Short mmCIF file of C-alpha atoms and ligand atoms in Angstrom, two decimals:
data_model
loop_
_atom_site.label_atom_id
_atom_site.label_comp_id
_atom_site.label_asym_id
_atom_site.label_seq_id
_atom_site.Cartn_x
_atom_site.Cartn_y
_atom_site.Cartn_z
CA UNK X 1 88.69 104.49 104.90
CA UNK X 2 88.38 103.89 101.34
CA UNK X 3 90.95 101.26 100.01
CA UNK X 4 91.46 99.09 96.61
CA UNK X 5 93.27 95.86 96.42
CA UNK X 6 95.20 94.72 93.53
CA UNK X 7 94.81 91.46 92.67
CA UNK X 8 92.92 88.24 91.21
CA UNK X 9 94.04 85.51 93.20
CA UNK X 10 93.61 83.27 96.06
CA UNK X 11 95.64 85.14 98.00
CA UNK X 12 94.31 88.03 97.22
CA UNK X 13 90.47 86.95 98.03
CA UNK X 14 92.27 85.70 101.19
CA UNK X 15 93.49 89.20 101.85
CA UNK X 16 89.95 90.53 100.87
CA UNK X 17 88.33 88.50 103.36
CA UNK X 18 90.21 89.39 106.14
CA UNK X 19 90.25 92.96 105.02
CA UNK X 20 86.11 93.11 104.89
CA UNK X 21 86.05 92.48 108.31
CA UNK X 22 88.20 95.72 109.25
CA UNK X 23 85.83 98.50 111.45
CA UNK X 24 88.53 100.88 109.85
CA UNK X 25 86.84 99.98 106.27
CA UNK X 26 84.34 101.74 104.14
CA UNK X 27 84.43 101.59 100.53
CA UNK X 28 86.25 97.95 99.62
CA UNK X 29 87.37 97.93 95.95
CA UNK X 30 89.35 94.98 93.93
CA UNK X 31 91.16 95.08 91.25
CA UNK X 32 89.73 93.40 88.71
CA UNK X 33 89.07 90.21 91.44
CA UNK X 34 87.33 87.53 90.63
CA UNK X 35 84.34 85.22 91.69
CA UNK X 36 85.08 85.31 94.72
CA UNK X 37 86.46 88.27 96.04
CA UNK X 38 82.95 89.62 94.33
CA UNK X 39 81.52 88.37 97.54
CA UNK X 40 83.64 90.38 99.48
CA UNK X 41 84.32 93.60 98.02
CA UNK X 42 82.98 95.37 94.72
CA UNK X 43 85.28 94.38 91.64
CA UNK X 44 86.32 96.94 89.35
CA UNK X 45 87.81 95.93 85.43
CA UNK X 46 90.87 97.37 85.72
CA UNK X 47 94.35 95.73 84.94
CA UNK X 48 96.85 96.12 87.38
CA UNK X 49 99.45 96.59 84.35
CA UNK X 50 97.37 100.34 83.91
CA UNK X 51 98.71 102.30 86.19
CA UNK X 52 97.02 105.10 84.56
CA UNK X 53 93.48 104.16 84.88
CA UNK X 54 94.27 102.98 88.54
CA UNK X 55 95.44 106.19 89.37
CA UNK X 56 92.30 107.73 87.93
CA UNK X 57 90.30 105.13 89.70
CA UNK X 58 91.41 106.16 93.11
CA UNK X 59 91.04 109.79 92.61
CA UNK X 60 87.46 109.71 91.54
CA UNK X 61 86.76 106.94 94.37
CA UNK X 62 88.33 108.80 96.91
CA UNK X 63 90.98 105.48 97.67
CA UNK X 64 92.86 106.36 100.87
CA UNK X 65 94.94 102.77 100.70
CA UNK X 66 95.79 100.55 97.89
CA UNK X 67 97.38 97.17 98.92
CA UNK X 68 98.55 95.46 95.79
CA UNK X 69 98.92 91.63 95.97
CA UNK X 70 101.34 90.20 93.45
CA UNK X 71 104.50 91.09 92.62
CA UNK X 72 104.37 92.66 88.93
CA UNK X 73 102.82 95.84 89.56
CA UNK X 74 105.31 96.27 92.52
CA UNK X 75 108.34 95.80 90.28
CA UNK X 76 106.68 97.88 87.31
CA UNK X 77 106.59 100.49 90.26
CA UNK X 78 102.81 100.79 90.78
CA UNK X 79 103.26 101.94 94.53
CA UNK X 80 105.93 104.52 93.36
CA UNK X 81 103.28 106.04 91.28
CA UNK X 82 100.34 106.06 94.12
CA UNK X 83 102.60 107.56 96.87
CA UNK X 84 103.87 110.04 94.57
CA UNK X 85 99.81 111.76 94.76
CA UNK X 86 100.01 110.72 98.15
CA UNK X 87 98.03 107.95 98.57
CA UNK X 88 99.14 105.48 100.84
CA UNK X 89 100.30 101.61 99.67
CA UNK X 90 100.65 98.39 101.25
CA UNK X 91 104.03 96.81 98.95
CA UNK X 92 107.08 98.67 98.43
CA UNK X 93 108.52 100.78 95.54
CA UNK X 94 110.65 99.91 92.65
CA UNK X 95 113.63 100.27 93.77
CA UNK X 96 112.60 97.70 96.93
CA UNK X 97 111.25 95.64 94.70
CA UNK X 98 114.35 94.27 92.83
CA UNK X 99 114.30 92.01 95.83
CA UNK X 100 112.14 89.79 93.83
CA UNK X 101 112.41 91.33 90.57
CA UNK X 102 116.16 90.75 90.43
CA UNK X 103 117.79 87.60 91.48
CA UNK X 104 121.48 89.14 90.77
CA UNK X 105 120.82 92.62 93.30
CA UNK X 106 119.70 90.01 96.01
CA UNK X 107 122.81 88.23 95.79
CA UNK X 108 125.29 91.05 95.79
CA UNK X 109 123.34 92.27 98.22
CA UNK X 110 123.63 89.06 100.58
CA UNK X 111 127.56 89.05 99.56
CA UNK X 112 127.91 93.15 100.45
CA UNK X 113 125.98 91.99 104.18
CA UNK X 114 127.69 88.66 105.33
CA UNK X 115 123.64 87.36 104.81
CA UNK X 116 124.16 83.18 103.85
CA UNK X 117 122.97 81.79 100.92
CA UNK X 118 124.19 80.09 98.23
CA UNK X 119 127.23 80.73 96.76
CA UNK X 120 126.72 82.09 93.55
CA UNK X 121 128.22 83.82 90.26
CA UNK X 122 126.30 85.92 87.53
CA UNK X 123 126.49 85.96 83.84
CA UNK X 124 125.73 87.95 80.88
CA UNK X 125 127.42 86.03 78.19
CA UNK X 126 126.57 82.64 77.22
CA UNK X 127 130.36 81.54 76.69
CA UNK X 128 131.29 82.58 80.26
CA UNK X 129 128.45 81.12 82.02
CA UNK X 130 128.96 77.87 80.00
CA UNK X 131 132.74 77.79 80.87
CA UNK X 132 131.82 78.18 84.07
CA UNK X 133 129.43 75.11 84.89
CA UNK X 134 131.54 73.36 82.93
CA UNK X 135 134.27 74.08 85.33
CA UNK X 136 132.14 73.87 88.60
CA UNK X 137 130.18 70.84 87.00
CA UNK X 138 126.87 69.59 88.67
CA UNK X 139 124.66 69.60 90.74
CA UNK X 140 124.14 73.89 90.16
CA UNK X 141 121.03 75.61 89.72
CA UNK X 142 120.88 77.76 87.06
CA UNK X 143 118.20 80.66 86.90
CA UNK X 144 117.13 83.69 84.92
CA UNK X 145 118.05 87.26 86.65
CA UNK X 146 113.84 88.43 86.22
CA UNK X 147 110.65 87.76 86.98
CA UNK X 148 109.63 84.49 85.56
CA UNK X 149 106.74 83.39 87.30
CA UNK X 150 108.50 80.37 88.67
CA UNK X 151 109.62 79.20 85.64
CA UNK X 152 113.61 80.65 84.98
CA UNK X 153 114.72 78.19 87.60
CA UNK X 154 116.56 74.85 86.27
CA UNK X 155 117.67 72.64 88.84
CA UNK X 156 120.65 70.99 86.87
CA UNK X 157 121.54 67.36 88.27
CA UNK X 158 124.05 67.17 85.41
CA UNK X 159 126.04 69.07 83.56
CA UNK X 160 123.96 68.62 80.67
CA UNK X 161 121.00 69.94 82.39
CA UNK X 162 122.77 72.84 83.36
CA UNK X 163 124.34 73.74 79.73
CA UNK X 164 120.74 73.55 78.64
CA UNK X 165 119.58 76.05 81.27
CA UNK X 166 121.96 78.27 80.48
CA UNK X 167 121.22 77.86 76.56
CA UNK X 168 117.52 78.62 77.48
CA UNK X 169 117.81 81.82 79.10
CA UNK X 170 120.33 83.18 76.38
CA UNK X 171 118.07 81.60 73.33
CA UNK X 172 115.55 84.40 75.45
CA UNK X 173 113.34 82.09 76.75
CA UNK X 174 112.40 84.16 79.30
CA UNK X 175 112.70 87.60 77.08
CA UNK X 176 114.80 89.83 79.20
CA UNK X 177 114.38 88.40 82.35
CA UNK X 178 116.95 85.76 81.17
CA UNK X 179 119.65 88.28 79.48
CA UNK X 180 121.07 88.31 82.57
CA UNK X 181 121.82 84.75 84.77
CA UNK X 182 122.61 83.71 88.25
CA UNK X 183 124.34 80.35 88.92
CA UNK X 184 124.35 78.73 91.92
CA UNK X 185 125.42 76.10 94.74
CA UNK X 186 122.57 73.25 94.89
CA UNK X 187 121.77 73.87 98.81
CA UNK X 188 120.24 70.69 100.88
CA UNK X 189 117.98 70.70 103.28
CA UNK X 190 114.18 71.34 104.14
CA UNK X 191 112.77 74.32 102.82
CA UNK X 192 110.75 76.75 104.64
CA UNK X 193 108.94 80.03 103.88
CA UNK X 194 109.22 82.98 106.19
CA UNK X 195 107.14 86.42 106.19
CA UNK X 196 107.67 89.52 107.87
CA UNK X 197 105.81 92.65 107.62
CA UNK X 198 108.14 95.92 107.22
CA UNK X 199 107.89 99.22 107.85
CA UNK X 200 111.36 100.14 106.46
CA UNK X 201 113.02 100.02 110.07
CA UNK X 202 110.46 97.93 112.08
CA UNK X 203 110.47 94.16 110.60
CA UNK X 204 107.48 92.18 112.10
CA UNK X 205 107.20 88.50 111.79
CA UNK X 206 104.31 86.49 110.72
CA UNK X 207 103.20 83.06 112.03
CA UNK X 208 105.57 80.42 110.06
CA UNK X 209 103.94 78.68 107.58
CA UNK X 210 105.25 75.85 104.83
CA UNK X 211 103.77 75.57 100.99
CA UNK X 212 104.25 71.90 98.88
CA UNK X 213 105.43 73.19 95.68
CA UNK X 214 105.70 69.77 93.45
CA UNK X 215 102.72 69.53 91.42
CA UNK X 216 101.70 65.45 92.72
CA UNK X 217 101.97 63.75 96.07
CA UNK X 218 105.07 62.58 97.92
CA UNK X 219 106.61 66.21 96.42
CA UNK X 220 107.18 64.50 92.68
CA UNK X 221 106.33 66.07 89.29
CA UNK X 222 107.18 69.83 88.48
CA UNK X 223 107.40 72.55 90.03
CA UNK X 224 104.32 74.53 90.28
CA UNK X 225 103.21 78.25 92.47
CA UNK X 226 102.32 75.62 95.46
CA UNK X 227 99.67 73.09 95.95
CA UNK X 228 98.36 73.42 99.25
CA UNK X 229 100.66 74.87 102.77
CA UNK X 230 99.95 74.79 106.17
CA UNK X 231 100.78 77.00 109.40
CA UNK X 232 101.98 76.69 111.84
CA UNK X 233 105.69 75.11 109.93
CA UNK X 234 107.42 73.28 112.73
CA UNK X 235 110.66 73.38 110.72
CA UNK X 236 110.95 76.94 111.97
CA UNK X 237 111.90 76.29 115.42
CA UNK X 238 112.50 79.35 118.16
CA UNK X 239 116.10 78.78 117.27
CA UNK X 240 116.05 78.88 113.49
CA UNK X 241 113.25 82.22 113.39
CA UNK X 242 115.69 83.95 115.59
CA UNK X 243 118.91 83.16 113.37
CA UNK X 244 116.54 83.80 110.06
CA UNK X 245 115.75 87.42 112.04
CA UNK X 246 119.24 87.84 112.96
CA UNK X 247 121.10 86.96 110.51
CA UNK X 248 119.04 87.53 106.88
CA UNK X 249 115.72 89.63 107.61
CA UNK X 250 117.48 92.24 109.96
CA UNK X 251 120.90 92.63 108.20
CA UNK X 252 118.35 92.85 104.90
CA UNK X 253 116.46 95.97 106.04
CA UNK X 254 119.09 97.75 107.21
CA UNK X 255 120.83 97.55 104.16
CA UNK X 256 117.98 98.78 102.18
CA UNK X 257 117.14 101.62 104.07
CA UNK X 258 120.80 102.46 104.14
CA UNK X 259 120.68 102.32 100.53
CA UNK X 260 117.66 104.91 100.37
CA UNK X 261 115.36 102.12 99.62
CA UNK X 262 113.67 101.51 102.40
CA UNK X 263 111.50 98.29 102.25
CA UNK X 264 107.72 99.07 103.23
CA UNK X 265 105.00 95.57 103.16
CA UNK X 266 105.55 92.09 102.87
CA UNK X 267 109.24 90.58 103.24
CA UNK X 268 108.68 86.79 102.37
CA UNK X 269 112.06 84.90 103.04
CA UNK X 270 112.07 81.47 100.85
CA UNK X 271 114.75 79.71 102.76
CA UNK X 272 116.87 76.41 102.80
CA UNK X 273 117.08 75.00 106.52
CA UNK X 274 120.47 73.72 105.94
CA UNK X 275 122.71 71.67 108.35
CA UNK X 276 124.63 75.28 109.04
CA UNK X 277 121.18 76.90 110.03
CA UNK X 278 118.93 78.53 107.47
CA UNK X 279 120.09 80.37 104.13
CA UNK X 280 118.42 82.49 101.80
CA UNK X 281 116.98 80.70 98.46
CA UNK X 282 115.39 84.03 97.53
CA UNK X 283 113.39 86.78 98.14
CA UNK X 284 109.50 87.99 97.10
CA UNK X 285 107.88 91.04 98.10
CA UNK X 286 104.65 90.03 98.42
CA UNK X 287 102.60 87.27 99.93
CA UNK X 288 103.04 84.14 99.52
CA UNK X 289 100.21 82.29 97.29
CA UNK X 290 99.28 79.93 99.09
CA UNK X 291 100.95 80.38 102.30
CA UNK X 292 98.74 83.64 102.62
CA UNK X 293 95.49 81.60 102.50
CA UNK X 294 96.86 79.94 105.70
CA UNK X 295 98.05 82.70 107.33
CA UNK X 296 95.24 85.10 107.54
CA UNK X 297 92.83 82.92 108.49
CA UNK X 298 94.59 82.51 111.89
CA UNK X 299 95.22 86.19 112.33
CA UNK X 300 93.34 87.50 114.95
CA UNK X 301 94.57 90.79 114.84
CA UNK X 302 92.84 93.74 112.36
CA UNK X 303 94.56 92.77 108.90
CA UNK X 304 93.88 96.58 107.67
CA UNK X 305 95.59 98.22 111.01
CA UNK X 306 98.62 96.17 110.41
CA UNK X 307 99.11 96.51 106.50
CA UNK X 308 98.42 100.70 107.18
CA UNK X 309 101.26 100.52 109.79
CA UNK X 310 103.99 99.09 107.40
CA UNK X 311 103.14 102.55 105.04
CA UNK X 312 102.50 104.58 108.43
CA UNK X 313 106.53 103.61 109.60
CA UNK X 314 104.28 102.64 112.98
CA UNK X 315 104.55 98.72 112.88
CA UNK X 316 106.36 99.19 116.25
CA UNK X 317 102.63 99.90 117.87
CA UNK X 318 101.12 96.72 116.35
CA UNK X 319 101.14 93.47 118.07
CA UNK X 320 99.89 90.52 115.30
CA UNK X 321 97.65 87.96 117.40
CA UNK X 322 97.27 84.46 115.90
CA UNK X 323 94.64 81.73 116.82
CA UNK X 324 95.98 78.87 118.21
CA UNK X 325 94.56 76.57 115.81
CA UNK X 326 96.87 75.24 113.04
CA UNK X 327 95.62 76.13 109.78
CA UNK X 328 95.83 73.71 106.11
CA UNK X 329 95.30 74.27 102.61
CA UNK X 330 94.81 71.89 99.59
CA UNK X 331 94.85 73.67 96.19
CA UNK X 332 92.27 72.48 93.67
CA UNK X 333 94.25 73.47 90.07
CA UNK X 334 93.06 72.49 86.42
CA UNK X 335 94.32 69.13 84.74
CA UNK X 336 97.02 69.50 83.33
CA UNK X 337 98.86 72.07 84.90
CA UNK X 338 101.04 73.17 85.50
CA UNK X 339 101.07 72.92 81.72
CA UNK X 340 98.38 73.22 79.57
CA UNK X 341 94.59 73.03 80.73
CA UNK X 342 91.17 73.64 79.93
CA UNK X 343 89.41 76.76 80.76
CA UNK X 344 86.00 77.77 81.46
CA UNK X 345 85.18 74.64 82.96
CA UNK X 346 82.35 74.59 85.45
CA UNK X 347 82.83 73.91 89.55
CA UNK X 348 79.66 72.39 91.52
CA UNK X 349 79.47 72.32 95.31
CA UNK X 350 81.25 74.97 96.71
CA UNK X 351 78.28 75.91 99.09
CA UNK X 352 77.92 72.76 100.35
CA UNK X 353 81.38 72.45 101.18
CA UNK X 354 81.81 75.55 102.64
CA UNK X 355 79.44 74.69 105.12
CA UNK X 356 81.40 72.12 106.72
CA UNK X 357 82.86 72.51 110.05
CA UNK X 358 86.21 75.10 110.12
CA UNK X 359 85.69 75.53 106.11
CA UNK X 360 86.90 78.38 103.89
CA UNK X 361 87.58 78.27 100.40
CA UNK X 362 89.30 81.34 98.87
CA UNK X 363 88.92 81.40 95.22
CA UNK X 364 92.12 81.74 93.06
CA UNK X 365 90.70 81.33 89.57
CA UNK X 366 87.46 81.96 89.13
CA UNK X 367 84.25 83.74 87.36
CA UNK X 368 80.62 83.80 87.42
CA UNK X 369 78.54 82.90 84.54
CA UNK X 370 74.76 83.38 85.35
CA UNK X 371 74.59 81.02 88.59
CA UNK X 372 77.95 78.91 87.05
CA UNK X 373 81.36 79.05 88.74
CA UNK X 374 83.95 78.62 86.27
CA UNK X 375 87.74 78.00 86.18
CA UNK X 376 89.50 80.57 84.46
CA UNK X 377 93.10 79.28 84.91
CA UNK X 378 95.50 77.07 86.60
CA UNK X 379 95.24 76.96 90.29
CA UNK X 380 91.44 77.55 91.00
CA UNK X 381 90.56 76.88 94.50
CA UNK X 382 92.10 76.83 98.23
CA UNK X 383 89.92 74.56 100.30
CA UNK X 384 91.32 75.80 103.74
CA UNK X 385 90.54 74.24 107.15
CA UNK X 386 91.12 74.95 110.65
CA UNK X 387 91.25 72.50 112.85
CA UNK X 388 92.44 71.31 116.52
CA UNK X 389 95.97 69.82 115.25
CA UNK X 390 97.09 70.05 111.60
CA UNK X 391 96.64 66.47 111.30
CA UNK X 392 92.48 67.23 111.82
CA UNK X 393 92.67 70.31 109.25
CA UNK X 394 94.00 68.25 106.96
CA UNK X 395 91.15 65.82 107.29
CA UNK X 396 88.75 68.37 107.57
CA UNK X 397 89.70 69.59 104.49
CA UNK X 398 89.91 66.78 102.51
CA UNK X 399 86.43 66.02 103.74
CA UNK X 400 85.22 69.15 102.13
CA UNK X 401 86.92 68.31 98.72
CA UNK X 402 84.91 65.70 98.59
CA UNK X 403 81.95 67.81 98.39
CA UNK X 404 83.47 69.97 95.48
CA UNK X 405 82.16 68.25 91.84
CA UNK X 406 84.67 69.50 89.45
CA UNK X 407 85.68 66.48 87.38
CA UNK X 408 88.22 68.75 85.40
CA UNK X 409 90.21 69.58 88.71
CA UNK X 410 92.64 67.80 90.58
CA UNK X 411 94.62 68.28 94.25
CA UNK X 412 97.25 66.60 95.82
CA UNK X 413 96.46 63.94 98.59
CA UNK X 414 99.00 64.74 100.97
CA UNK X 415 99.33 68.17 102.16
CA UNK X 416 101.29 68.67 105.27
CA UNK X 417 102.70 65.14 105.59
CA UNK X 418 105.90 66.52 106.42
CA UNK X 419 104.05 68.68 109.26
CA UNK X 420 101.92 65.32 110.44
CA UNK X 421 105.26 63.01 110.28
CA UNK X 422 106.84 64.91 112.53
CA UNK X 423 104.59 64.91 114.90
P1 AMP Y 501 113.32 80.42 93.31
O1 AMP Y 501 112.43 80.88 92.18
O2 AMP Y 501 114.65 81.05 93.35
O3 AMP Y 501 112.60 80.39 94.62
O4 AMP Y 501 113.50 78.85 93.08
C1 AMP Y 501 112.38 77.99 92.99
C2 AMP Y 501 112.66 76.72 93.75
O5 AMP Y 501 113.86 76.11 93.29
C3 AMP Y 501 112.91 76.92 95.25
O6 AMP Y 501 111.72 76.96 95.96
C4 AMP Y 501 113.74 75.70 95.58
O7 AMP Y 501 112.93 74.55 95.71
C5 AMP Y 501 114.58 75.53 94.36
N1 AMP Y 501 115.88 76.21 94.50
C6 AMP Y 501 116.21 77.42 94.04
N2 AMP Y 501 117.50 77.72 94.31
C7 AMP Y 501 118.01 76.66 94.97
C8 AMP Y 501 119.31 76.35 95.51
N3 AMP Y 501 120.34 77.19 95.39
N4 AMP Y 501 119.46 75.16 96.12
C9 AMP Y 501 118.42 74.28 96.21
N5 AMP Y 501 117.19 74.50 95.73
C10 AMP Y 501 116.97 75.69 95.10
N1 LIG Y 502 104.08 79.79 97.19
C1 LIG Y 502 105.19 80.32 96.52
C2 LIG Y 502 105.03 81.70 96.05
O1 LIG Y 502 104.09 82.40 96.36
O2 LIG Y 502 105.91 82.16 95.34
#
């Protein structure tokens, strides 16, 4: 089979390595890729924003299966547009993917189901939402309605904070996305990530796995797309998977489908373990990035067989197999970010640390210049290790980061503390 992946990050080379090793695969395309997903498959210049040329693309490549990896093109509808010539797609349509690409239809979808998370109220006035904050007062969390890559969240401590949120996303600091706001409850607890393939009736759960999202150690400084995660999570216990399957991911598919939307690929669940049991904080409908560069490397099971089974409605045939082995993940990002940065900067020793013991490092950010590796954006590496507990991948993968010489990069120091401290 001939397939294209859409994508140019970490996750995505993570996807792409997995993917190469399918017997089902032929032809491997990505979309446009980078350094080093070029290893892996053959890149092709394309932006995933053109859903022309990709269209074109996979009819004169004969593409059977196109799994797209972030969540734009899903929102914008790219899948809509493939299934409609009949090709098939790993990621759902548009209307599946306001889960992410609306914070305000998740919501009133969790209030229409009984599914907990935060209580919330949504705005599309300025005066309203500021009366209202002012009458709940703080702590709140004030976000835009759209996709903001991570950055239309403010979590408001004071009421100050929280006027000033709601100022930004009405001053259209976000463009559109923020015309429309959701306000809600500050929820406590430990948060977790959860993933479960779909098939539009069939949900299938992943292996748990936990990202660090605060750009320096002891989870201080902003907040960033994650810098570094680890799997197995033991903050999803038996217990709290079951209630997350019962009483969010289940109720959530059924709804869809009975809404004639049913949701086909990825499901990824951020949630708040709070004292009551787990609540939704939001949802994507894609991969993580970088839970997925933890994930696949302990799946054991044919990556390409299970992503064809969530557009095949036959996930109920496929049974995922994980390694035992815990798996960890340090992120290597730019200086600076996640503000500004340098790019184009060069990165020495990735062969040499590669070749350490349970090494693989999935390239986020990345192009070749001659024999160069350079960094072509924020977060620009995954050093990933396996290991016997996740106290020795994270050891093993700090060893290897040692052997990477990119004096314009820096990575956290303490990935998966929360993990080790628990024991
Ligand atoms: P979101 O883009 O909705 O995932 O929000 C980004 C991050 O903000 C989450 O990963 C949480 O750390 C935090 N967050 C968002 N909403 C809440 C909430 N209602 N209570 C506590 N933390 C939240
Ligand atoms: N790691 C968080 C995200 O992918 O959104």
């Amino acid at each position: 089979m001939n397939v294209l992946l859409i994508g140019s990050g970490g996750r995505e080379h993570a996807l792409a390595w997995a993917l190469r090793k399918s017997p089902l695969l032929d032809k491997f395309y990505c979309a446009p890729g980078n350094a080093g997903i070029a290893e892996v498959a053959e890149c092709v210049a394309l932006s995933a924003a053109d859903h022309a040329s990709i269209l074109d693309f996979c009819r004169t490549e004969d593409i059977e299966f196109v799994v797209i990896g972030p969540e734009a093109p899903l929102v914008e509808g790219l899948a809509d547009a493939l299934r409609a010539v009949e090709i098939s797609v790993f990621g759902p349509g548009k209307a599946a993917a306001q889960l992410e690409g609306s914070k305000a239809f998740t919501k009133e979808l969790c209030a229409a189901h009984n599914i907990p998370t935060a209580a919330f109220a949504q705005f599309n006035d300025r005066e309203a939402a500021l009366a209202y904050v002012r009458e709940k007062g703080a702590p709140l969390v004030v976000k835009a309605d759209g996709l903001a890559t991570g950055k239309g969240v403010f979590m408001a401590e004071t009421l100050g904070q929280a006027e000033e949120g709601v100022n930004a996303c009405f001053d259209g600091l976000f463009g559109q996305a923020g015309a429309n706001i959701v306000i809600e409850e500050w929820l406590r607890g430990e948060e977790a990530s959860f993933f479960v393939l779909c098939d539009g009736v069939n949900a299938l759960p992943l292996a748990s796995s936990q990202d660090h999202k605060r750009a320096y150690d002891g989870d201080t400084g902003p907040n960033t797309g994650g810098m570094g995660a680890y799997s197995p999570a033991p903050v999803m216990t038996p217990e709290i998977t079951r209630r997350t399957m019962d009483e969010i991911i289940l109720p959530t598919i059924t709804a869809m489908l009975e809404r004639g939307m049913p949701f086909q690929g990825v499901l990824y669940a951020g949630l708040m373990i709070t004292a009551e049991g787990p609540k939704l904080i939001e949802y994507n409908v894609r991969f993580g990035d970088p839970e997925c560069q933890v994930l696949i490397p302990r799946l054991k099971t044919d990556l390409l067989a299970a992503l064809l089974a969530t557009s095949e409605k036959n996930l109920d045939e496929i049974t995922l197999e994980w390694c035992d082995e815990p798996a960890l993940s340090v992120v290597m990002a730019s200086k600076g970010y996640p503000g500004k940065y340098e790019n184009n900067t060069e990165i020495k020793g990735l062969d040499t640390a590669s070749a350490q013991e349970g090494i693989t490092i999935f390239q986020a950010a990345t192009k070749r210049d001659g024999d160069r590796v350079l960094a072509t954006g924020g977060r620009v590496l995954n050093v990933t290790a396996l290991g016997a507990t996740i106290a020795e991948a994270q050891s093993r993968a700090y060893l290897a980061l040692k052997a990477i010489d990119w004096p314009d990069g820096f990575f956290r120091s303490d990935i998966g503390w929360k993990a080790i401290d628990r024991g």
